[in-house]
PDB file of C-alpha atoms and ligand atoms in Angstrom:
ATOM      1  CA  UNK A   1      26.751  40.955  -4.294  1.00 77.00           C
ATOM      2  CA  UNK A   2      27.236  39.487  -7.988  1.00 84.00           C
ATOM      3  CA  UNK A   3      25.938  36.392  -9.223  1.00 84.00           C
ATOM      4  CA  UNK A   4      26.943  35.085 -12.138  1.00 91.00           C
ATOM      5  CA  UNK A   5      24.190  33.266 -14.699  1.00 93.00           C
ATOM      6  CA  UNK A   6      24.973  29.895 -14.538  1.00 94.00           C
ATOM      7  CA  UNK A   7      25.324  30.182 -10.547  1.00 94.00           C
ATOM      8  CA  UNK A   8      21.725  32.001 -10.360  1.00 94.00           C
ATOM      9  CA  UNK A   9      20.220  28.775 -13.158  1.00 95.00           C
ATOM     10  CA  UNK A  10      21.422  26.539 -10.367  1.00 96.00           C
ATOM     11  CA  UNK A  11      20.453  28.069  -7.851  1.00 95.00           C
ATOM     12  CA  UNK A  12      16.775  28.188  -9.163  1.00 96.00           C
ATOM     13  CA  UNK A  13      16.863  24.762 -10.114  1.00 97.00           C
ATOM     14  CA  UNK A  14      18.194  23.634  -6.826  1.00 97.00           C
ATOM     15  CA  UNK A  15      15.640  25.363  -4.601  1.00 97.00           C
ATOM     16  CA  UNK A  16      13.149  24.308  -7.323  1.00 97.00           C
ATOM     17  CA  UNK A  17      13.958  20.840  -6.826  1.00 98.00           C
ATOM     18  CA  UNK A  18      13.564  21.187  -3.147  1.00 98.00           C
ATOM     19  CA  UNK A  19      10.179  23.070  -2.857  1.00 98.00           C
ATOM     20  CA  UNK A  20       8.913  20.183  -5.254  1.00 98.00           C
ATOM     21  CA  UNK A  21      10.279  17.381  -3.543  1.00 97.00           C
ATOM     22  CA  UNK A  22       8.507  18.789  -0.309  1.00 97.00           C
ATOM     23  CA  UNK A  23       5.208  19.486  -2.154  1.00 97.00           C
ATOM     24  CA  UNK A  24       4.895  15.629  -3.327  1.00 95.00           C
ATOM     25  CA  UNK A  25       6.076  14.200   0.385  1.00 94.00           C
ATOM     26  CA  UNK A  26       3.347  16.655   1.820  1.00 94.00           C
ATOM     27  CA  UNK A  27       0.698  15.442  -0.866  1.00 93.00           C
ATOM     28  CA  UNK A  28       1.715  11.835  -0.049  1.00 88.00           C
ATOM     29  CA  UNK A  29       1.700  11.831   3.971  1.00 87.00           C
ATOM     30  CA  UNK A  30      -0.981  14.862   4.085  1.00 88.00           C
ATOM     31  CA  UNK A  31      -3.616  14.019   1.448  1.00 87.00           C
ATOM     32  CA  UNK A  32      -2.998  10.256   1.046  1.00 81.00           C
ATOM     33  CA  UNK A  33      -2.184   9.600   3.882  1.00 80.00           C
ATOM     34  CA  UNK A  34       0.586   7.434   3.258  1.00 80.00           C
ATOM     35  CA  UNK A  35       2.765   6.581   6.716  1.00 78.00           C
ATOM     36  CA  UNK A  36       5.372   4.242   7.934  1.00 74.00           C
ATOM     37  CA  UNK A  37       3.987   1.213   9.944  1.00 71.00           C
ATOM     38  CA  UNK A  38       4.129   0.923  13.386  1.00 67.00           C
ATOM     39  CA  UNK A  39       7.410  -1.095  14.630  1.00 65.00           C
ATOM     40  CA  UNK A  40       6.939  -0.874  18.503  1.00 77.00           C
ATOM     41  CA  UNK A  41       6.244  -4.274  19.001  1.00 87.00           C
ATOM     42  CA  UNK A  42       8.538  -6.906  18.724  1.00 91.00           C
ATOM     43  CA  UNK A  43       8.036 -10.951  18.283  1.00 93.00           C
ATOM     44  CA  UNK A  44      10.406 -14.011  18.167  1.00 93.00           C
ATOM     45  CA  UNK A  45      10.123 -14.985  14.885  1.00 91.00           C
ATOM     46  CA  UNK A  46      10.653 -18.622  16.021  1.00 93.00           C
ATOM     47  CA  UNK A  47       8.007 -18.429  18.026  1.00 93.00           C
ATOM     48  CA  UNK A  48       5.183 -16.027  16.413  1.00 93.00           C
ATOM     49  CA  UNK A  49       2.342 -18.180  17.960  1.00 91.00           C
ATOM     50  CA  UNK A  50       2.844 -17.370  20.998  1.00 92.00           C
ATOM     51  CA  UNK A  51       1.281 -14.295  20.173  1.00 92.00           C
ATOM     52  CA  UNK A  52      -2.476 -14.627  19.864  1.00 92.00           C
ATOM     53  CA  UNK A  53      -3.067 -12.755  16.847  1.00 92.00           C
ATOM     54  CA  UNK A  54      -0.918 -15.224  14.851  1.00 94.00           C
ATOM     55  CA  UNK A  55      -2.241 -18.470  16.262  1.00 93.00           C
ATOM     56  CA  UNK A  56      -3.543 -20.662  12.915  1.00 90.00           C
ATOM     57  CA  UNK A  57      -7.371 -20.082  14.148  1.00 90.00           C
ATOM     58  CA  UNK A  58      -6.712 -16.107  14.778  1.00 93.00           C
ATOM     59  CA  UNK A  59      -5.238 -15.557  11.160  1.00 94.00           C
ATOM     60  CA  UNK A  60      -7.646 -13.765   9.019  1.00 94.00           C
ATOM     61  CA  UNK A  61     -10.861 -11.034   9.063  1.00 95.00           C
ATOM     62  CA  UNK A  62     -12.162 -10.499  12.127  1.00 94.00           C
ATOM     63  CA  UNK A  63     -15.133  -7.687  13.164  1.00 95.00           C
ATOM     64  CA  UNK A  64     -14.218  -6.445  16.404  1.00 95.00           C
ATOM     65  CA  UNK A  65     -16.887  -4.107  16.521  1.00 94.00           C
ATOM     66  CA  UNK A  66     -19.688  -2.306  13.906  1.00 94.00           C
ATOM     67  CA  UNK A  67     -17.806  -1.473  10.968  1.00 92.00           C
ATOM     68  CA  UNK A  68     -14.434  -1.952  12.265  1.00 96.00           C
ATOM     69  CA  UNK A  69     -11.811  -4.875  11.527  1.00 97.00           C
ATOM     70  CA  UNK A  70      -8.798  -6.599  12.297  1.00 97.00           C
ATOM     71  CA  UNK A  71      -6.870  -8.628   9.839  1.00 97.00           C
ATOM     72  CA  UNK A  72      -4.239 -11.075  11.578  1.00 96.00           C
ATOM     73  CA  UNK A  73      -1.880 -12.548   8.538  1.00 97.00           C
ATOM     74  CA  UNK A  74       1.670 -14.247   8.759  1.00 96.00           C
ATOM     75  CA  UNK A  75       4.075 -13.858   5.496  1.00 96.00           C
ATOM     76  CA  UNK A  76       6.625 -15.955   5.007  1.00 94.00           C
ATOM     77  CA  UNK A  77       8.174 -17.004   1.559  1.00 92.00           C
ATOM     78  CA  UNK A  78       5.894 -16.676  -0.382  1.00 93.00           C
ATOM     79  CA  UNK A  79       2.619 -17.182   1.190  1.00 93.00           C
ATOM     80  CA  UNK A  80       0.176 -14.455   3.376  1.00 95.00           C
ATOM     81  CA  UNK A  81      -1.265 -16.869   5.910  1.00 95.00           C
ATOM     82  CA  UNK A  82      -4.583 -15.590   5.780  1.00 94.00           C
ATOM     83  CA  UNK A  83      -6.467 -18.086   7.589  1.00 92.00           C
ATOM     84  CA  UNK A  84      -9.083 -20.659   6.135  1.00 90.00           C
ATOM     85  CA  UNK A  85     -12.892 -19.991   6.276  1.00 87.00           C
ATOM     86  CA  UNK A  86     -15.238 -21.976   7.759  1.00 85.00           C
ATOM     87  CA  UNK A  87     -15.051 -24.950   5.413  1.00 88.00           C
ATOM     88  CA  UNK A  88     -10.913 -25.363   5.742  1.00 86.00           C
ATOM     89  CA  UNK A  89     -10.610 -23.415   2.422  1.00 89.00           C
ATOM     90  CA  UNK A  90      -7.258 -20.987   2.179  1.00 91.00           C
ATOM     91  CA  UNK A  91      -8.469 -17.938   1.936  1.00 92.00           C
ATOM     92  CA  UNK A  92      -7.473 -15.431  -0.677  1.00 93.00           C
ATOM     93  CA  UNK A  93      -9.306 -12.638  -0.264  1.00 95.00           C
ATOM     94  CA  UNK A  94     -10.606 -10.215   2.121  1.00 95.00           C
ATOM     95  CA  UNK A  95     -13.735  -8.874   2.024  1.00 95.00           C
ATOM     96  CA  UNK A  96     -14.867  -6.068   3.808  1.00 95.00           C
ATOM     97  CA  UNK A  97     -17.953  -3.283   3.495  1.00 96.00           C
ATOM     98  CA  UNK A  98     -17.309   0.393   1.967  1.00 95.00           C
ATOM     99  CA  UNK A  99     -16.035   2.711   4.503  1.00 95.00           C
ATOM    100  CA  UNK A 100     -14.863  -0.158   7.028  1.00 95.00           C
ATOM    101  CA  UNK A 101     -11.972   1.102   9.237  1.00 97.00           C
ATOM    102  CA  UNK A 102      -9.502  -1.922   9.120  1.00 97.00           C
ATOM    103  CA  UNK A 103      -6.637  -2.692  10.730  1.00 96.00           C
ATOM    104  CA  UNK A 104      -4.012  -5.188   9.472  1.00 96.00           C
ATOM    105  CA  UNK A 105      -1.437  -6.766  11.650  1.00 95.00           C
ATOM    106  CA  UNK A 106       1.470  -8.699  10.323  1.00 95.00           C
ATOM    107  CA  UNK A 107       4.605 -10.416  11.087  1.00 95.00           C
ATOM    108  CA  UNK A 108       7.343 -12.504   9.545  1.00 95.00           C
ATOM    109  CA  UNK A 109       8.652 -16.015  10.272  1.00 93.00           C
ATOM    110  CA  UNK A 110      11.305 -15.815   7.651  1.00 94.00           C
ATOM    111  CA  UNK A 111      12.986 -12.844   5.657  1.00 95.00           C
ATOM    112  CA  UNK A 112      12.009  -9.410   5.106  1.00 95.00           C
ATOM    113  CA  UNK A 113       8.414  -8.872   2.718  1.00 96.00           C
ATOM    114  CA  UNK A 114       6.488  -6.108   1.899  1.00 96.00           C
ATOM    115  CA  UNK A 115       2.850  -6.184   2.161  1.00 96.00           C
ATOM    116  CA  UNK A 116       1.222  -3.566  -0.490  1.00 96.00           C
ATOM    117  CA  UNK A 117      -2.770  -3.227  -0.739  1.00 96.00           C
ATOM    118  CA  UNK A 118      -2.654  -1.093  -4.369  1.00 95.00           C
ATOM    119  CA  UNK A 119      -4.395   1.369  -5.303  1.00 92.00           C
ATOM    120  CA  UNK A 120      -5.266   1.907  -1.012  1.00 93.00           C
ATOM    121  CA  UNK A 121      -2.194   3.746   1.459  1.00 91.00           C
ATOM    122  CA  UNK A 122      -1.757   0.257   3.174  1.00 93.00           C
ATOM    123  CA  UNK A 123       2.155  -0.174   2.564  1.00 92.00           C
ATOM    124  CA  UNK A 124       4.149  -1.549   5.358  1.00 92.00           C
ATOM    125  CA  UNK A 125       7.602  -3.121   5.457  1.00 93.00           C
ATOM    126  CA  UNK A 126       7.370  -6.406   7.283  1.00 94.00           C
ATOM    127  CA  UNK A 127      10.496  -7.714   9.196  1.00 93.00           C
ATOM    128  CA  UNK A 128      11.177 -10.797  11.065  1.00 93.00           C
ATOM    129  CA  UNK A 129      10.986 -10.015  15.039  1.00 93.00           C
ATOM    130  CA  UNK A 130       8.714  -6.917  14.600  1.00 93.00           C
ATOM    131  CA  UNK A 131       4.827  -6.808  14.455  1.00 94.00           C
ATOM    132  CA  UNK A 132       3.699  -4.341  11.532  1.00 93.00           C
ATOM    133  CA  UNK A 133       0.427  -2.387  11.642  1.00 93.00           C
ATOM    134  CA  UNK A 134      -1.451  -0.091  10.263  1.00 92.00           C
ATOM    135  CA  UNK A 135      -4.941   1.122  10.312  1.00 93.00           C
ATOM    136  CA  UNK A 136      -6.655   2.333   7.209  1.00 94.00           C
ATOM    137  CA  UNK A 137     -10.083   3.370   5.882  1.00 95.00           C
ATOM    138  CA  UNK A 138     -11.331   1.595   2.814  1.00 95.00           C
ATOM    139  CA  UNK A 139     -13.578   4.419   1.122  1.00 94.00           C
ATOM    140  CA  UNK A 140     -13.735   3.239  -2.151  1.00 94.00           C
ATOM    141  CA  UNK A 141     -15.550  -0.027  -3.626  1.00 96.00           C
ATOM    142  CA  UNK A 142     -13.497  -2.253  -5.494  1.00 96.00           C
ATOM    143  CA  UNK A 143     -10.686  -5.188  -5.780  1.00 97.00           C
ATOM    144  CA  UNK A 144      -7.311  -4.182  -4.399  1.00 97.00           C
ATOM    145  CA  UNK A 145      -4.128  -6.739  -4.836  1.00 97.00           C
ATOM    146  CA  UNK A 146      -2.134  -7.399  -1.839  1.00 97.00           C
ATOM    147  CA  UNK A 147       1.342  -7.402  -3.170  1.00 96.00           C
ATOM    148  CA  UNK A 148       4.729  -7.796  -1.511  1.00 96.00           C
ATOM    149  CA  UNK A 149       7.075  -5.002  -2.888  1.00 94.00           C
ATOM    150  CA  UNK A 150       9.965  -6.525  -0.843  1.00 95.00           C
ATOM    151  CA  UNK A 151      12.380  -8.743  -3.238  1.00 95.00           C
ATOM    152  CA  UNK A 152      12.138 -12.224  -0.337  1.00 95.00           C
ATOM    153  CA  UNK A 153      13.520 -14.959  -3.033  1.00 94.00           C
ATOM    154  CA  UNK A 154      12.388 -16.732  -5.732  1.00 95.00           C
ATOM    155  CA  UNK A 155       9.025 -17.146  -5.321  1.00 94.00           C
ATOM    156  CA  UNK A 156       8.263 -13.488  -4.197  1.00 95.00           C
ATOM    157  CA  UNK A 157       6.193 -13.152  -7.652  1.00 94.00           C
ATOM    158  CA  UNK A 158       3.952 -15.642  -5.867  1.00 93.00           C
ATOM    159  CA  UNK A 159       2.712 -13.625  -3.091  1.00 94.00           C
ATOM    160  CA  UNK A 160      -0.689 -12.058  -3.387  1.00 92.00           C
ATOM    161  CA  UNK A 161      -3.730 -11.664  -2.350  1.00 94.00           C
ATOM    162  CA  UNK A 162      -7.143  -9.742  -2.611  1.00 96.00           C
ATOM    163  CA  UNK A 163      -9.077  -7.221  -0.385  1.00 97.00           C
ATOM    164  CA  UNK A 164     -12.396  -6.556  -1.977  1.00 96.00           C
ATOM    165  CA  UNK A 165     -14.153  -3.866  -0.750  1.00 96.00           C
ATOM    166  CA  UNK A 166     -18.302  -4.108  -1.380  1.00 95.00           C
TER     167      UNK A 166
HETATM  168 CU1  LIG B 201       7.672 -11.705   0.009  1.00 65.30          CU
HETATM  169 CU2  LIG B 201       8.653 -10.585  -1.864  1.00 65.30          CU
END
């Protein structure tokens, strides 16, 4: 069988393309482990306290055992509910040891948000109605930026927070 140049050039470049695309979704899932949220369980957005992990005194860090963590938040536009400490104080930022296992759990009252931790492979879509999670290790020391990388209005420039990792 004949191929002509130009067919073989695409060719190349077409399985090229492919192998590479492949190679940087393998390096993202495999090596960073970079992973969609879980969405299994649902919540009325009307109605997110009913939920315990989203009552007003659940919100925030909590150690549920040595080294592990749970972090309870609530975005809506254009706030994370973190939770206050223990002088009534909004709090900001999370702050958890080096090599803590941490898992963040997150719901929606309003529109769709994102909820980014940079420079970490936290990076979960959160909808209204769902409950988004997703477990990480923090292994490396340092202050990450909780960003929403979901466009949710006018004020989505305004949502951020910390985690600092010590
Ligand atoms: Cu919330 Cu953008």
């Amino acid at each position: 069988m004949h191929f002509h140049k130009y067919e073989k050039i695409w060719l190349i470049f077409g399985s090229g393309s492919l192998i590479v695309f492949l190679m940087v979704l393998g390096f993202a899932a495999f090596w960073k482990g970079t992973h969609p949220q879980s969405h299994i369980e649902t919540i009325d957005p009307q109605n997110i306290e009913a939920h315990e992990a989203f009552q007003a005194e659940n919100l925030g860090l909590h150690e549920v055992e040595d080294g592990k963590y749970i972090v309870n938040i609530v975005a809506s536009a254009f706030n994370y509910d973190l939770g206050k400490d223990e002088n009534g104080d909004i709090v900001k930022t999370i702050r958890v040891p080096k090599g803590s296992s941490v898992l963040f759990q997150i719901t929606t009252r309003d529109v769709v948000h994102g909820f980014q931790v940079a420079g970490t492979n936290v990076n979960m879509m959160v909808e209204p109605g769902h409950i988004s999670r997703f477990e990480t290790v923090l292994k490396n020391n340092g202050e990450f930026t909780i960003v929403c990388n979901e466009y949710c209005g006018i004020g989505h420039h305004l949502m951020f927070g910390t985690v600092e990792v010590y």
